[in-house]
XYZ file of C-alpha atoms in Angstrom:
366
model
C -14.995 23.221 22.915
C -11.898 21.459 24.225
C -11.465 17.735 24.396
C -9.410 15.431 26.595
C -8.843 13.202 23.594
C -5.511 11.402 23.479
C -4.511 10.288 19.953
C -2.825 7.208 21.384
C -6.154 6.017 22.809
C -7.435 5.464 19.286
C -4.695 2.962 18.539
C -4.850 0.475 21.405
C -2.441 -2.362 20.740
C -5.158 -4.967 21.151
C -7.563 -3.267 18.760
C -7.992 -3.939 15.059
C -9.266 -0.539 13.973
C -12.273 -0.421 11.698
C -12.904 -4.149 11.603
C -16.177 -4.058 13.492
C -17.869 -0.894 12.285
C -19.574 0.159 9.083
C -18.720 3.256 7.075
C -21.617 5.723 7.052
C -23.123 6.068 3.564
C -23.500 9.474 1.906
C -26.897 10.883 1.042
C -27.656 13.060 -2.008
C -27.171 16.195 0.087
C -23.648 15.169 1.144
C -21.898 15.163 -2.244
C -21.001 18.371 -4.080
C -19.897 18.494 -7.701
C -16.663 20.384 -6.987
C -15.778 19.002 -3.589
C -12.580 17.134 -4.449
C -9.781 19.609 -3.982
C -6.202 18.557 -4.686
C -4.750 16.708 -1.694
C -1.626 18.149 -0.093
C -0.148 14.658 -0.354
C -0.285 14.747 -4.159
C 3.048 16.481 -4.639
C 6.360 15.294 -3.229
C 8.427 17.845 -1.366
C 12.048 17.782 -2.526
C 13.838 20.083 -0.103
C 17.200 18.250 -0.109
C 19.069 16.906 -3.075
C 21.197 13.971 -4.120
C 21.415 11.574 -7.046
C 20.046 8.072 -7.446
C 22.864 5.529 -7.288
C 21.834 3.078 -10.009
C 22.903 2.458 -13.597
C 20.280 -0.150 -14.527
C 17.764 1.663 -16.722
C 16.662 -0.923 -19.261
C 13.076 -2.163 -19.487
C 11.060 -4.886 -21.215
C 7.803 -4.424 -23.114
C 4.830 -6.759 -23.441
C 1.097 -6.304 -24.117
C 1.712 -2.623 -24.737
C 3.053 -2.134 -21.183
C 6.560 -1.615 -19.788
C 8.096 -4.001 -17.221
C 11.345 -4.198 -15.263
C 14.269 -5.659 -17.221
C 16.267 -6.830 -14.215
C 14.968 -10.284 -13.236
C 12.234 -9.935 -15.848
C 9.038 -11.712 -14.841
C 9.716 -11.762 -11.095
C 7.140 -9.041 -10.446
C 4.057 -9.448 -12.673
C 2.850 -5.828 -12.700
C 4.157 -3.131 -15.124
C 6.436 -0.267 -14.071
C 5.383 2.336 -16.669
C 3.907 5.774 -15.947
C 0.376 4.409 -15.618
C 1.515 1.996 -12.914
C 3.660 4.635 -11.209
C 0.643 6.922 -11.036
C -1.395 4.068 -9.551
C 1.275 3.432 -6.911
C 1.444 7.080 -5.908
C -2.355 7.305 -5.816
C -2.464 4.345 -3.409
C 0.093 6.151 -1.267
C -2.069 9.251 -1.171
C -5.223 7.242 -0.436
C -3.718 5.469 2.584
C -2.315 8.708 4.014
C -5.707 10.372 3.611
C -7.425 7.394 5.227
C -5.172 7.342 8.288
C -5.417 11.114 8.540
C -9.225 10.876 8.598
C -9.281 8.213 11.314
C -6.694 9.963 13.483
C -8.490 13.300 13.333
C -12.187 12.801 12.717
C -13.238 9.340 13.725
C -11.098 9.350 16.860
C -11.543 13.040 17.717
C -14.883 14.779 17.089
C -13.286 18.138 17.897
C -10.453 17.931 15.378
C -9.666 21.119 13.420
C -10.594 21.635 9.811
C -8.383 19.784 7.261
C -5.168 21.652 6.643
C -5.275 23.720 9.837
C -2.083 24.194 11.847
C -1.511 21.308 14.186
C -3.732 18.988 12.196
C -2.391 15.453 12.362
C -0.907 14.148 9.133
C -1.516 10.702 7.775
C 0.693 7.845 8.936
C 3.518 6.420 6.830
C 4.045 3.670 9.414
C 2.895 2.567 12.871
C 5.922 0.648 14.162
C 7.230 2.379 17.333
C 10.734 3.147 16.080
C 11.156 6.278 18.205
C 12.154 9.787 17.223
C 15.726 9.101 16.146
C 16.004 5.964 13.985
C 19.372 5.564 12.304
C 18.750 3.024 9.514
C 15.516 2.408 7.561
C 15.096 0.229 4.477
C 12.057 0.131 2.168
C 11.835 -3.193 0.302
C 9.919 -2.948 -2.972
C 10.093 0.845 -2.828
C 8.455 1.381 -6.252
C 8.445 5.089 -7.067
C 10.332 5.798 -3.839
C 7.680 8.167 -2.477
C 7.516 6.494 0.935
C 11.307 6.416 1.312
C 11.638 10.073 0.330
C 8.979 11.233 2.787
C 10.489 9.202 5.640
C 13.973 10.510 4.796
C 12.659 14.049 5.163
C 11.001 13.110 8.469
C 14.345 11.809 9.793
C 17.178 13.803 8.185
C 19.696 12.114 10.477
C 18.747 8.620 9.320
C 20.088 6.550 6.455
C 17.127 5.541 4.272
C 17.483 2.944 1.505
C 14.868 2.045 -1.096
C 15.222 -1.305 -2.882
C 13.341 -2.318 -6.050
C 13.608 -4.258 -9.294
C 12.783 -1.145 -11.347
C 14.867 2.058 -11.710
C 11.842 4.365 -11.638
C 12.730 6.577 -8.662
C 13.412 10.335 -9.005
C 16.891 11.583 -9.859
C 16.802 14.301 -7.197
C 16.098 13.079 -3.688
C 16.961 14.004 -0.088
C 20.681 13.539 0.546
C 20.068 10.849 3.177
C 18.161 8.496 0.856
C 19.566 6.242 -1.837
C 17.945 3.721 -4.155
C 19.360 0.364 -5.212
C 18.172 -2.095 -7.862
C 17.881 -5.572 -6.402
C 15.490 -8.486 -5.928
C 14.180 -8.448 -2.353
C 13.983 -12.254 -2.449
C 17.739 -12.559 -3.088
C 20.231 -13.152 -0.302
C 20.427 -9.945 1.707
C 23.299 -7.665 0.682
C 22.243 -4.446 2.383
C 24.034 -4.624 5.714
C 22.829 -5.059 9.276
C 21.539 -3.048 12.200
C 18.311 -1.730 10.656
C 15.811 0.032 12.905
C 12.936 -0.575 10.481
C 12.364 -2.852 7.511
C 9.315 -1.541 5.639
C 7.479 -3.654 3.044
C 4.392 -2.161 1.407
C 2.000 -3.671 -1.165
C 4.560 -6.226 -2.341
C 3.774 -9.605 -0.771
C 0.561 -10.379 -2.752
C 2.772 -10.678 -5.853
C 5.847 -12.199 -4.154
C 6.635 -15.912 -4.153
C 8.431 -16.139 -0.815
C 7.207 -13.578 1.743
C 8.354 -15.784 4.667
C 11.864 -15.817 3.204
C 11.900 -12.018 2.936
C 10.689 -11.705 6.528
C 13.277 -14.249 7.702
C 16.116 -12.256 6.131
C 14.663 -9.066 7.600
C 14.716 -10.614 11.077
C 18.329 -11.644 10.609
C 19.508 -8.172 9.622
C 17.419 -5.983 11.914
C 19.128 -4.691 15.018
C 17.991 -6.366 18.276
C 14.680 -4.743 19.158
C 14.242 -3.429 15.590
C 10.912 -3.534 13.763
C 9.414 -4.882 10.574
C 6.237 -3.367 9.122
C 4.207 -5.016 6.356
C 1.393 -2.956 4.806
C -1.060 -4.359 2.291
C -4.590 -4.755 0.998
C -6.476 -7.894 1.976
C -7.267 -8.808 -1.646
C -10.921 -9.635 -0.933
C -13.657 -7.267 -2.115
C -16.200 -6.676 0.671
C -19.543 -4.977 1.336
C -21.427 -4.575 4.633
C -24.923 -4.329 3.167
C -27.001 -5.780 0.321
C -25.894 -3.272 -2.325
C -23.321 -5.630 -3.888
C -24.281 -8.508 -6.155
C -22.672 -11.900 -5.519
C -21.997 -12.392 -9.255
C -20.207 -9.055 -9.639
C -17.466 -9.005 -12.266
C -15.317 -7.076 -9.804
C -15.437 -9.947 -7.318
C -14.799 -12.386 -10.152
C -11.691 -10.414 -11.079
C -10.270 -10.718 -7.566
C -11.133 -14.424 -7.431
C -9.486 -15.083 -10.800
C -6.419 -13.101 -9.752
C -6.052 -15.170 -6.585
C -6.443 -18.397 -8.581
C -3.978 -17.397 -11.303
C -1.293 -16.203 -8.901
C -1.673 -19.318 -6.759
C -0.570 -21.333 -9.794
C 2.693 -19.365 -9.583
C 3.038 -20.084 -5.866
C 1.825 -16.630 -4.825
C -0.726 -15.891 -2.070
C -2.824 -12.912 -3.216
C -4.589 -12.616 0.176
C -1.550 -13.118 2.411
C -2.101 -9.806 4.224
C -5.013 -11.347 6.119
C -2.725 -13.795 7.916
C 0.663 -12.083 8.197
C 0.624 -12.653 11.968
C 1.107 -16.383 11.360
C 4.086 -15.726 9.075
C 5.746 -13.286 11.478
C 5.187 -15.480 14.534
C 6.576 -18.625 12.915
C 9.748 -16.806 11.874
C 10.421 -15.533 15.396
C 9.102 -11.986 15.600
C 7.487 -10.868 18.858
C 5.081 -8.083 19.902
C 3.042 -8.528 16.719
C 0.422 -5.816 16.267
C -2.101 -4.923 13.574
C -4.003 -1.838 12.468
C -6.761 -2.692 10.013
C -8.833 -0.190 8.056
C -11.702 -0.310 5.601
C -10.741 1.427 2.351
C -13.819 2.459 0.317
C -13.917 2.157 -3.460
C -16.105 4.898 -4.940
C -17.576 8.102 -3.542
C -20.309 6.442 -1.503
C -19.105 7.243 2.098
C -20.777 10.050 4.026
C -17.481 11.509 5.291
C -15.940 13.805 2.699
C -12.392 12.647 3.473
C -13.445 9.034 2.839
C -15.129 10.042 -0.415
C -11.766 11.433 -1.523
C -10.110 8.142 -0.573
C -12.819 6.268 -2.487
C -12.279 8.431 -5.549
C -8.569 7.602 -5.566
C -9.236 3.906 -4.988
C -11.744 3.701 -7.816
C -9.043 4.876 -10.207
C -6.510 2.518 -8.614
C -8.873 -0.438 -9.029
C -9.518 0.365 -12.689
C -5.799 0.541 -13.460
C -5.201 -2.708 -11.553
C -7.690 -4.544 -13.783
C -5.855 -3.354 -16.894
C -2.451 -4.249 -15.432
C -3.249 -7.744 -14.178
C -5.635 -9.016 -16.857
C -2.831 -9.850 -19.362
C -1.224 -11.980 -16.639
C -4.349 -13.578 -15.180
C -6.264 -14.621 -18.275
C -3.543 -16.625 -20.077
C -2.741 -18.514 -16.847
C -6.424 -19.497 -16.605
C -6.460 -20.545 -20.293
C -8.735 -17.675 -21.309
C -8.559 -16.282 -24.838
C -7.557 -12.701 -25.698
C -11.142 -12.074 -26.824
C -12.497 -13.296 -23.480
C -10.050 -11.015 -21.718
C -11.015 -7.949 -23.740
C -14.735 -8.538 -23.181
C -14.330 -9.172 -19.468
C -12.114 -6.122 -18.908
C -14.499 -3.830 -20.800
C -17.518 -5.092 -18.834
C -15.671 -4.979 -15.498
C -14.517 -1.408 -16.117
C -18.075 -0.401 -16.989
C -19.359 -2.004 -13.787
C -16.694 -0.220 -11.750
C -17.648 3.154 -13.204
C -21.403 2.701 -12.782
C -21.771 0.651 -9.600
C -23.525 2.176 -6.583
C -22.480 -0.703 -4.322
C -20.797 0.185 -1.026
C -17.657 -1.828 -1.654
C -14.328 -1.670 0.147
C -11.053 -3.486 0.782
C -9.361 -4.137 4.102
C -5.949 -2.548 4.531
C -3.481 -3.919 7.072
C -0.559 -2.402 8.933
C 1.238 -5.397 10.471
C 4.279 -4.593 12.594
C 6.438 -6.806 14.800
C 9.691 -6.661 16.704
C 12.926 -8.604 16.587
C 13.518 -9.924 20.113
C 15.805 -7.545 22.010
C 19.266 -8.753 22.916
C 19.700 -10.382 26.303
């Protein structure tokens, strides 16, 4: 059966997607023991080659975890393999989520996953056209996003910027990685078509300053896109207890980071930041990201499986930062983390996080 569905109709500029609807819950008959096949987003495709242009490869170690050496302490989360795996798993989860919404929720006649012509997940939503020339990814992390976008646009210059030298050695020839603090004075040139910032601002002291510099160095009419989780654990029914340790963890994280001048939940109000700085045409796509395999839709169960692992690793990564700031003892931390991890693994609550794609434009030249 054919459909007159237009994929653009699902993304009306005045619509915050997913904010007003509940995710259908799976029944016992919906979940199969072996249903989670490997996602085709799990492996990076390296079809073009070049070397990473950075010589800063030292690291610092604390609490049994590895951190960036350059500007040590600026970013409070580790950069070791566990954290890199968590970052790449988040990348996969968001691509799977946007793929599901673009194909299934918006189009009931979409082909089976993996079929020819099946829409891929979205790396960005900013309308940068088919031939961008310059793209920069601030806080690039493992570089996965930058590499995929470089392969999408082989004629574009793509730059990934991060405090940690953890990107691959072999990358597409049109991408390069630099080690720098994104809150420093901009030293990366002008005329950018897109400044991309993903999952960085909840641990950054001066997001408005980063956005202000981005505005200054974008080309007229260029775009900024800020992607992030809302940082507030949510549930649409009565399956989640108000005294949950998982909610307590998020609350304590927000409190501890606020003492360092950081807004853990800034993604919920990025429109205010962008508007005050001078961006125009501010738009938002907002999605519910399940944690756990409770959704009815198989694709969302896969997303929830990834996010459950991501959440567990986040607890381990942030606890050594959060608890000392709140004057909690090491013993209190160990007990809380153990109990929170147990709750995460055993909970049947239908919990989720909001995920935001904020994008806005630099005013075009007169």
